[in-house]
Amino acid sequence: MTVRLSELSKGDELPALSVAVTREDLVRYAGASGDFNRIHWNERFATEVGLPDVIAHGMFTMALAGRLVSEWTGDPAAIVDCSVRFTRPVVVPDDGVGARVELSGKVSAVNEDGTAKVLITARSDDQSVLGGANAVVRLPE
């Protein structure tokens, strides 16, 4: 799918994305990122430091927001800026199912410089897990 700037309007919604996150995903992300903090794979340690269970890496959750936008644009290189605040962790139980992250987005501005701004919502367990999440994309006319 290729999104064109000339076809966008403020308020347009991106196709929703629902992603299952398992402990296996966290182990793979740890290997790829080099972030082996025990809160992301060791339930005993995570609960000892006050967490309810193992949690997903914040940057993994941010990457899911980027995936929402890049799947919509059809081109990951279209994202020229992306920012989030981490408001709540994604808790990933070791139950064979894991957690589900629900992502949605809405065009908040179509700019004259060939970019558009997208506001992103990410929820897990009926709670927002990212705050102030947005991306700026450069799209063809």
Backbone as a printed PyTorch tensor [residue, N CA C, xyz], in Angstrom:
tensor([[[  0.8500,  -1.1740,   0.0000],
         [  0.0000,   0.0000,   0.0000],
         [  0.8960,   1.2380,   0.0000]],

        [[  0.6540,   2.1490,  -0.8890],
         [  1.3930,   3.4040,  -0.9260],
         [  0.4230,   4.5380,  -0.6410]],

        [[  0.6970,   5.2560,   0.4350],
         [ -0.1230,   6.3980,   0.8130],
         [  0.4390,   7.6260,   0.1320]],

        [[ -0.4270,   8.4460,  -0.4100],
         [ -0.0130,   9.6840,  -1.0640],
         [ -0.4870,  10.8710,  -0.2340]],

        [[  0.3720,  11.8610,  -0.1270],
         [  0.0610,  13.0560,   0.6510],
         [ -1.2110,  13.7300,   0.1420]],

        [[ -1.3760,  13.7790,  -1.1800],
         [ -2.5340,  14.4590,  -1.7650],
         [ -3.8590,  13.7670,  -1.4200]],

        [[ -3.8090,  12.5350,  -0.9700],
         [ -5.0140,  11.7890,  -0.6280],
         [ -5.3410,  11.8340,   0.8650]],

        [[ -4.4870,  12.4910,   1.6560],
         [ -4.6660,  12.5180,   3.1030],
         [ -5.4500,  13.7260,   3.5740]],

        [[ -6.1630,  13.5120,   4.6660],
         [ -6.8550,  14.6000,   5.3490],
         [ -6.6490,  14.4350,   6.8420]],

        [[ -6.6390,  15.5680,   7.5330],
         [ -6.5740,  15.5220,   8.9840],
         [ -7.7450,  14.6920,   9.4840]],

        [[ -7.4690,  13.7920,  10.4180],
         [ -8.5020,  12.9210,  10.9730],
         [ -8.5490,  11.5410,  10.3520]],

        [[ -7.8630,  11.3420,   9.2160],
         [ -7.8270,  10.0100,   8.6080],
         [ -7.2260,   9.0140,   9.6010]],

        [[ -7.8200,   7.8260,   9.6630],
         [ -7.3410,   6.7990,  10.5840],
         [ -6.5140,   5.7580,   9.8530]],

        [[ -5.4650,   5.3080,  10.5120],
         [ -4.6300,   4.2310,   9.9880],
         [ -5.3050,   2.9050,  10.2990]],

        [[ -5.0400,   1.8830,   9.4920],
         [ -5.5580,   0.5540,   9.8350],
         [ -4.9800,   0.1230,  11.1780]],

        [[ -5.8360,  -0.3950,  12.0510],
         [ -5.4000,  -0.8430,  13.3790],
         [ -4.4410,  -2.0240,  13.2490]],

        [[ -3.6020,  -2.1680,  14.2520],
         [ -2.6390,  -3.2690,  14.3070],
         [ -2.7270,  -3.8930,  15.6870]],

        [[ -2.8660,  -5.2130,  15.7260],
         [ -2.9030,  -5.9520,  16.9840],
         [ -1.7400,  -6.9410,  16.9610]],

        [[ -0.8740,  -6.8500,  17.9810],
         [  0.3320,  -7.6700,  17.9950],
         [  0.3990,  -8.4780,  19.2870]],

        [[  0.5640,  -9.7890,  19.1500],
         [  0.8180, -10.6450,  20.3080],
         [  2.3070, -10.5460,  20.6540]],

        [[  2.6070, -10.3560,  21.9240],
         [  3.9870, -10.2630,  22.3900],
         [  4.2050, -11.3930,  23.3880]],

        [[  5.1560, -12.2690,  23.0730],
         [  5.4400, -13.4180,  23.9260],
         [  6.8280, -13.2900,  24.5450]],

        [[  7.1110, -14.1460,  25.4960],
         [  8.4450, -14.1690,  26.0960],
         [  9.5010, -14.4760,  25.0310]],

        [[  9.1610, -15.3150,  24.0870],
         [ 10.0960, -15.6220,  23.0040],
         [ 10.4490, -14.3520,  22.2220]],

        [[  9.4620, -13.5040,  21.9660],
         [  9.7260, -12.2280,  21.2850],
         [ 10.7150, -11.3900,  22.0850]],

        [[ 10.5570, -11.3850,  23.4180],
         [ 11.4390, -10.5870,  24.2580],
         [ 12.8760, -11.1120,  24.2310]],

        [[ 13.0220, -12.4290,  24.2150],
         [ 14.3620, -13.0200,  24.1430],
         [ 15.0190, -12.6680,  22.8140]],

        [[ 14.2570, -12.7610,  21.7480],
         [ 14.8070, -12.4060,  20.4290],
         [ 15.1770, -10.9280,  20.3700]],

        [[ 14.3200, -10.0660,  20.9240],
         [ 14.6200,  -8.6390,  20.9270],
         [ 15.8620,  -8.3600,  21.7720]],

        [[ 15.9850,  -9.0260,  22.8950],
         [ 17.1740,  -8.8370,  23.7400],
         [ 18.4350,  -9.1750,  22.9600]],

        [[ 18.3950, -10.2590,  22.2110],
         [ 19.5540, -10.6460,  21.4090],
         [ 19.8670,  -9.6400,  20.3210]],

        [[ 18.8350,  -9.1160,  19.6910],
         [ 19.0420,  -8.1530,  18.6040],
         [ 19.5030,  -6.7990,  19.1290]],

        [[ 18.9920,  -6.4010,  20.2890],
         [ 19.2880,  -5.0620,  20.8140],
         [ 20.4770,  -5.0400,  21.7670]],

        [[ 20.7960,  -6.2000,  22.3250],
         [ 21.8540,  -6.2470,  23.3400],
         [ 21.3560,  -5.8580,  24.7210]],

        [[ 20.0460,  -5.6930,  24.8920],
         [ 19.4720,  -5.3170,  26.1800],
         [ 19.0110,  -6.5770,  26.9060]],

        [[ 19.8840,  -7.0810,  27.7720],
         [ 19.5960,  -8.3210,  28.4900],
         [ 19.1790,  -8.0700,  29.9360]],

        [[ 18.6410,  -6.8930,  30.2170],
         [ 18.1700,  -6.5900,  31.5620],
         [ 17.2090,  -7.6820,  32.0060]],

        [[ 17.4040,  -8.1840,  33.2080],
         [ 16.6200,  -9.3300,  33.6890],
         [ 15.1340,  -9.0450,  33.8400]],

        [[ 14.7240,  -7.7930,  33.9020],
         [ 13.2830,  -7.5130,  34.0030],
         [ 12.5330,  -7.9270,  32.7400]],

        [[ 13.2860,  -8.1950,  31.6700],
         [ 12.6730,  -8.5690,  30.3940],
         [ 12.6310, -10.0760,  30.1580]],

        [[ 13.1670, -10.8730,  31.0910],
         [ 13.1350, -12.3180,  30.8700],
         [ 13.0590, -13.1550,  32.1450]],

        [[ 13.3280, -12.5650,  33.3110],
         [ 13.3790, -13.3300,  34.5480],
         [ 12.2440, -12.8850,  35.4720]],

        [[ 11.2180, -13.7140,  35.5810],
         [ 10.0380, -13.3580,  36.3670],
         [ 10.3830, -13.1180,  37.8380]],

        [[ 11.2260, -13.9680,  38.3940],
         [ 11.5990, -13.8160,  39.8040],
         [ 12.2510, -12.4610,  40.0350]],

        [[ 13.2020, -12.0960,  39.1950],
         [ 13.8820, -10.8120,  39.3500],
         [ 12.9060,  -9.6490,  39.1470]],

        [[ 12.0670,  -9.7470,  38.1260],
         [ 11.1120,  -8.6690,  37.8380],
         [ 10.2080,  -8.4110,  39.0360]],

        [[  9.7020,  -9.4630,  39.6580],
         [  8.8200,  -9.2650,  40.8130],
         [  9.6050,  -8.7820,  42.0260]],

        [[ 10.8560,  -9.1900,  42.1730],
         [ 11.6800,  -8.7110,  43.2900],
         [ 11.9060,  -7.2020,  43.2350]],

        [[ 11.9360,  -6.6370,  42.0340],
         [ 12.1520,  -5.1880,  41.9090],
         [ 10.8200,  -4.4230,  41.8160]],

        [[  9.7090,  -5.1140,  42.0860],
         [  8.4230,  -4.4370,  42.1900],
         [  7.5440,  -4.4640,  40.9610]],

        [[  7.9490,  -5.1530,  39.9350],
         [  7.1090,  -5.2570,  38.7360],
         [  6.1220,  -6.4080,  38.8940]],

        [[  4.9910,  -6.3630,  38.1930],
         [  4.0120,  -7.4400,  38.3240],
         [  4.4590,  -8.7450,  37.6570]],

        [[  5.3810,  -8.6430,  36.7090],
         [  5.8640,  -9.8000,  35.9460],
         [  6.9410,  -9.2630,  35.0020]],

        [[  7.4170, -10.0990,  34.1290],
         [  8.3580,  -9.6720,  33.0960],
         [  7.6770,  -8.6150,  32.2250]],

        [[  8.4390,  -7.6050,  31.8050],
         [  7.8730,  -6.5570,  30.9510],
         [  8.6400,  -6.4750,  29.6350]],

        [[  7.9440,  -6.0380,  28.6150],
         [  8.5600,  -5.8410,  27.3010],
         [  9.5100,  -4.6510,  27.3600]],

        [[ 10.5370,  -4.6890,  26.5500],
         [ 11.4500,  -3.5620,  26.4070],
         [ 10.6590,  -2.3520,  25.9020]],

        [[ 10.9350,  -1.1870,  26.4530],
         [ 10.2650,   0.0170,  25.9870],
         [ 10.5020,   0.2530,  24.5060]],

        [[ 11.7270,   0.0370,  24.0660],
         [ 12.0420,   0.2700,  22.6450],
         [ 11.3630,  -0.7610,  21.7450]],

        [[ 11.0780,  -1.9480,  22.2720],
         [ 10.3120,  -2.9380,  21.5220],
         [  8.8980,  -2.4030,  21.2970]],

        [[  8.3110,  -1.8480,  22.3570],
         [  6.9690,  -1.2840,  22.2430],
         [  6.9660,  -0.1050,  21.2700]],

        [[  8.0040,   0.7250,  21.3390],
         [  8.1140,   1.8460,  20.4020],
         [  8.2340,   1.3300,  18.9680]],

        [[  8.9620,   0.2410,  18.7860],
         [  9.1070,  -0.3360,  17.4520],
         [  7.7610,  -0.7980,  16.8990]],

        [[  6.8760,  -1.2730,  17.7750],
         [  5.5400,  -1.6560,  17.3130],
         [  4.7850,  -0.4440,  16.7890]],

        [[  4.9710,   0.7030,  17.4430],
         [  4.3520,   1.9400,  16.9490],
         [  4.8980,   2.2870,  15.5730]],

        [[  6.2020,   2.1290,  15.4000],
         [  6.8110,   2.3620,  14.0890],
         [  6.2880,   1.3920,  13.0420]],

        [[  6.0520,   0.1580,  13.4610],
         [  5.5060,  -0.8480,  12.5320],
         [  4.1130,  -0.4500,  12.0490]],

        [[  3.2800,   0.0620,  12.9690],
         [  1.9490,   0.5330,  12.5800],
         [  2.0650,   1.5360,  11.4380]],

        [[  2.9590,   2.4970,  11.5950],
         [  3.0940,   3.5730,  10.6140],
         [  3.7360,   3.0640,   9.3250]],

        [[  4.7810,   2.2520,   9.4400],
         [  5.4630,   1.7880,   8.2260],
         [  4.5940,   0.8350,   7.4080]],

        [[  3.7590,   0.0440,   8.0730],
         [  2.8310,  -0.8070,   7.3090],
         [  1.7980,   0.0460,   6.5840]],

        [[  1.3960,   1.1360,   7.1770],
         [  0.4380,   2.0400,   6.5470],
         [  1.0640,   2.7530,   5.3520]],

        [[  2.2810,   3.2670,   5.5000],
         [  2.9080,   3.9970,   4.3950],
         [  3.3920,   3.0540,   3.3020]],

        [[  3.7100,   1.8240,   3.6690],
         [  4.2860,   0.8870,   2.7090],
         [  5.7810,   1.0710,   2.5380]],

        [[  6.3660,   1.9760,   3.3230],
         [  7.7910,   2.2800,   3.1890],
         [  8.3420,   2.7330,   4.5360]],

        [[  9.1280,   1.8890,   5.2160],
         [  9.6880,   2.2850,   6.5110],
         [ 10.5280,   3.5610,   6.4330]],

        [[ 11.1340,   3.8340,   5.2800],
         [ 11.9620,   5.0350,   5.1200],
         [ 11.1180,   6.3090,   5.0670]],

        [[  9.7990,   6.1710,   4.9670],
         [  8.9280,   7.3520,   4.9480],
         [  8.8720,   8.0180,   6.3210]],

        [[  9.1960,   7.2700,   7.3750],
         [  9.1800,   7.8400,   8.7240],
         [ 10.4300,   8.6940,   8.9030]],

        [[ 10.2220,  10.0010,   9.1100],
         [ 11.3620,  10.8980,   9.2940],
         [ 11.5630,  11.2710,  10.7510]],

        [[ 10.5580,  11.0300,  11.5920],
         [ 10.6900,  11.2960,  13.0160],
         [  9.6420,  10.4730,  13.7500]],

        [[ 10.0130,  10.0190,  14.9300],
         [  9.0840,   9.2520,  15.7560],
         [  9.4680,   9.4980,  17.2080]],

        [[  8.4780,   9.7720,  18.0370],
         [  8.7810,   9.9570,  19.4530],
         [  7.6260,   9.4360,  20.2990]],

        [[  7.9790,   8.9890,  21.5050],
         [  6.9890,   8.4800,  22.4620],
         [  7.4720,   8.7860,  23.8750]],

        [[  6.5550,   8.6960,  24.8070],
         [  6.8690,   8.6280,  26.2280],
         [  6.3530,   7.2750,  26.7040]],

        [[  7.1400,   6.6140,  27.5110],
         [  6.7290,   5.3140,  28.0450],
         [  5.9160,   5.5650,  29.3110]],

        [[  4.6160,   5.2500,  29.2730],
         [  3.7390,   5.5580,  30.3920],
         [  3.4590,   4.3590,  31.2890]],

        [[  3.3760,   3.1750,  30.7000],
         [  3.1580,   1.9350,  31.4510],
         [  3.8790,   0.8160,  30.7210]],

        [[  4.3670,  -0.1550,  31.4640],
         [  5.0160,  -1.2760,  30.7890],
         [  4.0020,  -2.2500,  30.2000]],

        [[  4.4380,  -2.9700,  29.1900],
         [  3.6550,  -4.0790,  28.6530],
         [  4.0730,  -5.3160,  29.4320]],

        [[  3.1790,  -5.8170,  30.2570],
         [  3.4470,  -6.9920,  31.0890],
         [  3.2280,  -8.2340,  30.2300]],

        [[  4.2450,  -9.1110,  30.2130],
         [  4.2050, -10.2900,  29.3350],
         [  4.2570, -11.5580,  30.1880]],

        [[  3.1010, -12.1510,  30.4770],
         [  3.0860, -13.3720,  31.2860],
         [  3.6360, -14.5650,  30.5110]],

        [[  4.1020, -15.5490,  31.2560],
         [  4.6290, -16.7780,  30.6540],
         [  3.5270, -17.8290,  30.6580]],

        [[  2.4950, -17.5740,  29.8460],
         [  1.3290, -18.4460,  29.8310],
         [  1.0570, -19.0530,  28.4590]],

        [[  2.0180, -18.9130,  27.5450],
         [  1.8410, -19.4330,  26.2040],
         [  1.0900, -18.4800,  25.2900]],

        [[  0.4920, -17.4360,  25.8640],
         [ -0.2600, -16.4580,  25.0850],
         [  0.4720, -15.1190,  25.0640]],

        [[  0.9930, -14.7110,  26.2210],
         [  1.7170, -13.4470,  26.3230],
         [  0.7760, -12.2720,  26.4760]],

        [[  1.1690, -11.1510,  25.9270],
         [  0.3920,  -9.9140,  26.0000],
         [ -0.0580,  -9.5340,  24.5990]],

        [[ -1.0430,  -8.6790,  24.5270],
         [ -1.4930,  -8.1610,  23.2430],
         [ -1.3620,  -6.6520,  23.2970]],

        [[ -0.7410,  -6.0850,  22.2510],
         [ -0.6270,  -4.6440,  22.1280],
         [ -1.5040,  -4.2190,  20.9550]],

        [[ -2.4390,  -3.3200,  21.2420],
         [ -3.3710,  -2.8030,  20.2380],
         [ -2.9060,  -1.4060,  19.8530]],

        [[ -2.6620,  -1.1960,  18.5600],
         [ -2.1630,   0.0910,  18.0810],
         [ -3.1220,   0.6950,  17.0710]],

        [[ -3.2540,   2.0070,  17.1590],
         [ -4.0570,   2.7430,  16.1830],
         [ -3.3860,   4.0880,  15.9430]],

        [[ -3.7670,   4.7180,  14.8690],
         [ -3.1790,   6.0110,  14.5480],
         [ -4.1540,   6.8840,  13.7960]],

        [[ -3.9110,   8.1910,  13.8810],
         [ -4.7760,   9.1580,  13.2090],
         [ -3.9100,  10.2960,  12.6930]],

        [[ -4.1640,  10.7130,  11.4630],
         [ -3.4520,  11.8490,  10.8830],
         [ -3.8910,  13.1020,  11.6220]],

        [[ -2.9160,  13.8100,  12.2120],
         [ -3.2510,  15.0280,  12.9550],
         [ -2.8990,  16.2890,  12.1750]],

        [[ -2.0760,  16.1490,  11.1400],
         [ -1.7240,  17.3130,  10.3110],
         [ -1.1980,  16.8360,   8.9740]],

        [[ -1.5440,  17.5730,   7.9380],
         [ -0.9730,  17.3870,   6.6040],
         [ -0.2650,  18.6990,   6.3030]],

        [[  1.0480,  18.6400,   6.1770],
         [  1.8690,  19.8490,   6.0860],
         [  2.2480,  20.1850,   4.6460]],

        [[  2.4690,  21.4500,   4.4050],
         [  2.8300,  21.9130,   3.0600],
         [  4.2210,  21.4560,   2.6320]],

        [[  5.0430,  21.0090,   3.5770],
         [  6.4050,  20.5850,   3.2320],
         [  6.4760,  19.1240,   2.7720]],

        [[  5.3320,  18.5050,   2.5240],
         [  5.3100,  17.1210,   2.0380],
         [  5.3050,  16.0930,   3.1530]],

        [[  5.0680,  16.5380,   4.3840],
         [  5.0130,  15.6080,   5.5060],
         [  3.6150,  15.5890,   6.1100]],

        [[  3.3920,  14.5670,   6.8950],
         [  2.1520,  14.4600,   7.6610],
         [  2.5240,  13.9580,   9.0480]],

        [[  1.7550,  14.4070,  10.0400],
         [  1.9800,  13.9640,  11.4090],
         [  0.8790,  12.9820,  11.7870]],

        [[  1.2930,  11.8980,  12.4390],
         [  0.3670,  10.8530,  12.8590],
         [  0.4560,  10.7050,  14.3720]],

        [[ -0.6830,  10.7780,  15.0440],
         [ -0.7510,  10.4930,  16.4720],
         [ -1.0190,   9.0020,  16.6340]],

        [[ -0.2830,   8.3810,  17.5470],
         [ -0.3390,   6.9320,  17.7220],
         [ -0.8470,   6.6010,  19.1160]],

        [[ -1.7380,   5.6290,  19.1850],
         [ -2.2250,   5.1070,  20.4550],
         [ -1.7820,   3.6570,  20.5650]],

        [[ -1.2300,   3.2990,  21.7280],
         [ -0.8270,   1.9140,  21.9920],
         [ -1.4070,   1.5110,  23.3380]],

        [[ -2.1210,   0.3980,  23.3430],
         [ -2.7630,  -0.0770,  24.5710],
         [ -2.4520,  -1.5470,  24.7820]],

        [[ -2.3260,  -1.9090,  26.0440],
         [ -2.1790,  -3.3140,  26.4200],
         [ -2.9380,  -3.5150,  27.7250]],

        [[ -3.6750,  -4.5750,  27.8080],
         [ -4.4700,  -4.8700,  29.0010],
         [ -5.3840,  -3.6910,  29.3470]],

        [[ -5.9760,  -3.0970,  28.3130],
         [ -6.9130,  -1.9690,  28.4470],
         [ -6.2990,  -0.7160,  29.0650]],

        [[ -4.9710,  -0.5780,  28.9640],
         [ -4.3000,   0.6170,  29.4730],
         [ -3.3550,   1.1700,  28.4160]],

        [[ -3.2520,   2.4770,  28.3790],
         [ -2.3120,   3.1280,  27.4710],
         [ -0.8860,   2.8040,  27.9140]],

        [[ -0.0370,   2.4250,  26.9690],
         [  1.3550,   2.1070,  27.3130],
         [  2.3410,   3.1040,  26.7090]],

        [[  1.8750,   3.9600,  25.8250],
         [  2.7100,   5.0190,  25.2570],
         [  1.9490,   6.3320,  25.3610]],

        [[  2.6440,   7.3800,  25.7180],
         [  2.0380,   8.6960,  25.7690],
         [  2.7300,   9.6070,  24.7700]],

        [[  2.0140,  10.5680,  24.2540],
         [  2.6120,  11.5210,  23.3220],
         [  3.2580,  10.8660,  22.1150]],

        [[  2.7610,   9.7010,  21.7360],
         [  3.3580,   8.9620,  20.6210],
         [  2.9410,   9.5850,  19.2980]],

        [[  3.9230,   9.8870,  18.4690],
         [  3.6280,  10.4360,  17.1520],
         [  4.7560,  10.1450,  16.1890]],

        [[  4.4190,  10.2270,  14.9290],
         [  5.4100,  10.0420,  13.8720],
         [  5.1600,  11.1030,  12.8070]],

        [[  6.2450,  11.5330,  12.1920],
         [  6.1700,  12.4080,  11.0270],
         [  6.6320,  11.5950,   9.8380]],

        [[  5.8310,  11.6120,   8.7840],
         [  6.1570,  10.8370,   7.5900],
         [  6.2600,  11.7750,   6.3900]],

        [[  7.1800,  11.4470,   5.5000],
         [  7.3000,  12.1550,   4.2190],
         [  6.7380,  11.2370,   3.1560]],

        [[  5.7230,  11.7410,   2.4500],
         [  4.9990,  10.9110,   1.4810],
         [  5.0650,  11.5100,   0.0890]],

        [[  4.9410,  10.6640,  -0.9400],
         [  4.8530,  11.2030,  -2.2970],
         [  3.5340,  11.9540,  -2.4750]],

        [[  3.5460,  12.9140,  -3.4030],
         [  2.3320,  13.6770,  -3.6840],
         [  1.3130,  12.7540,  -4.2680]]])
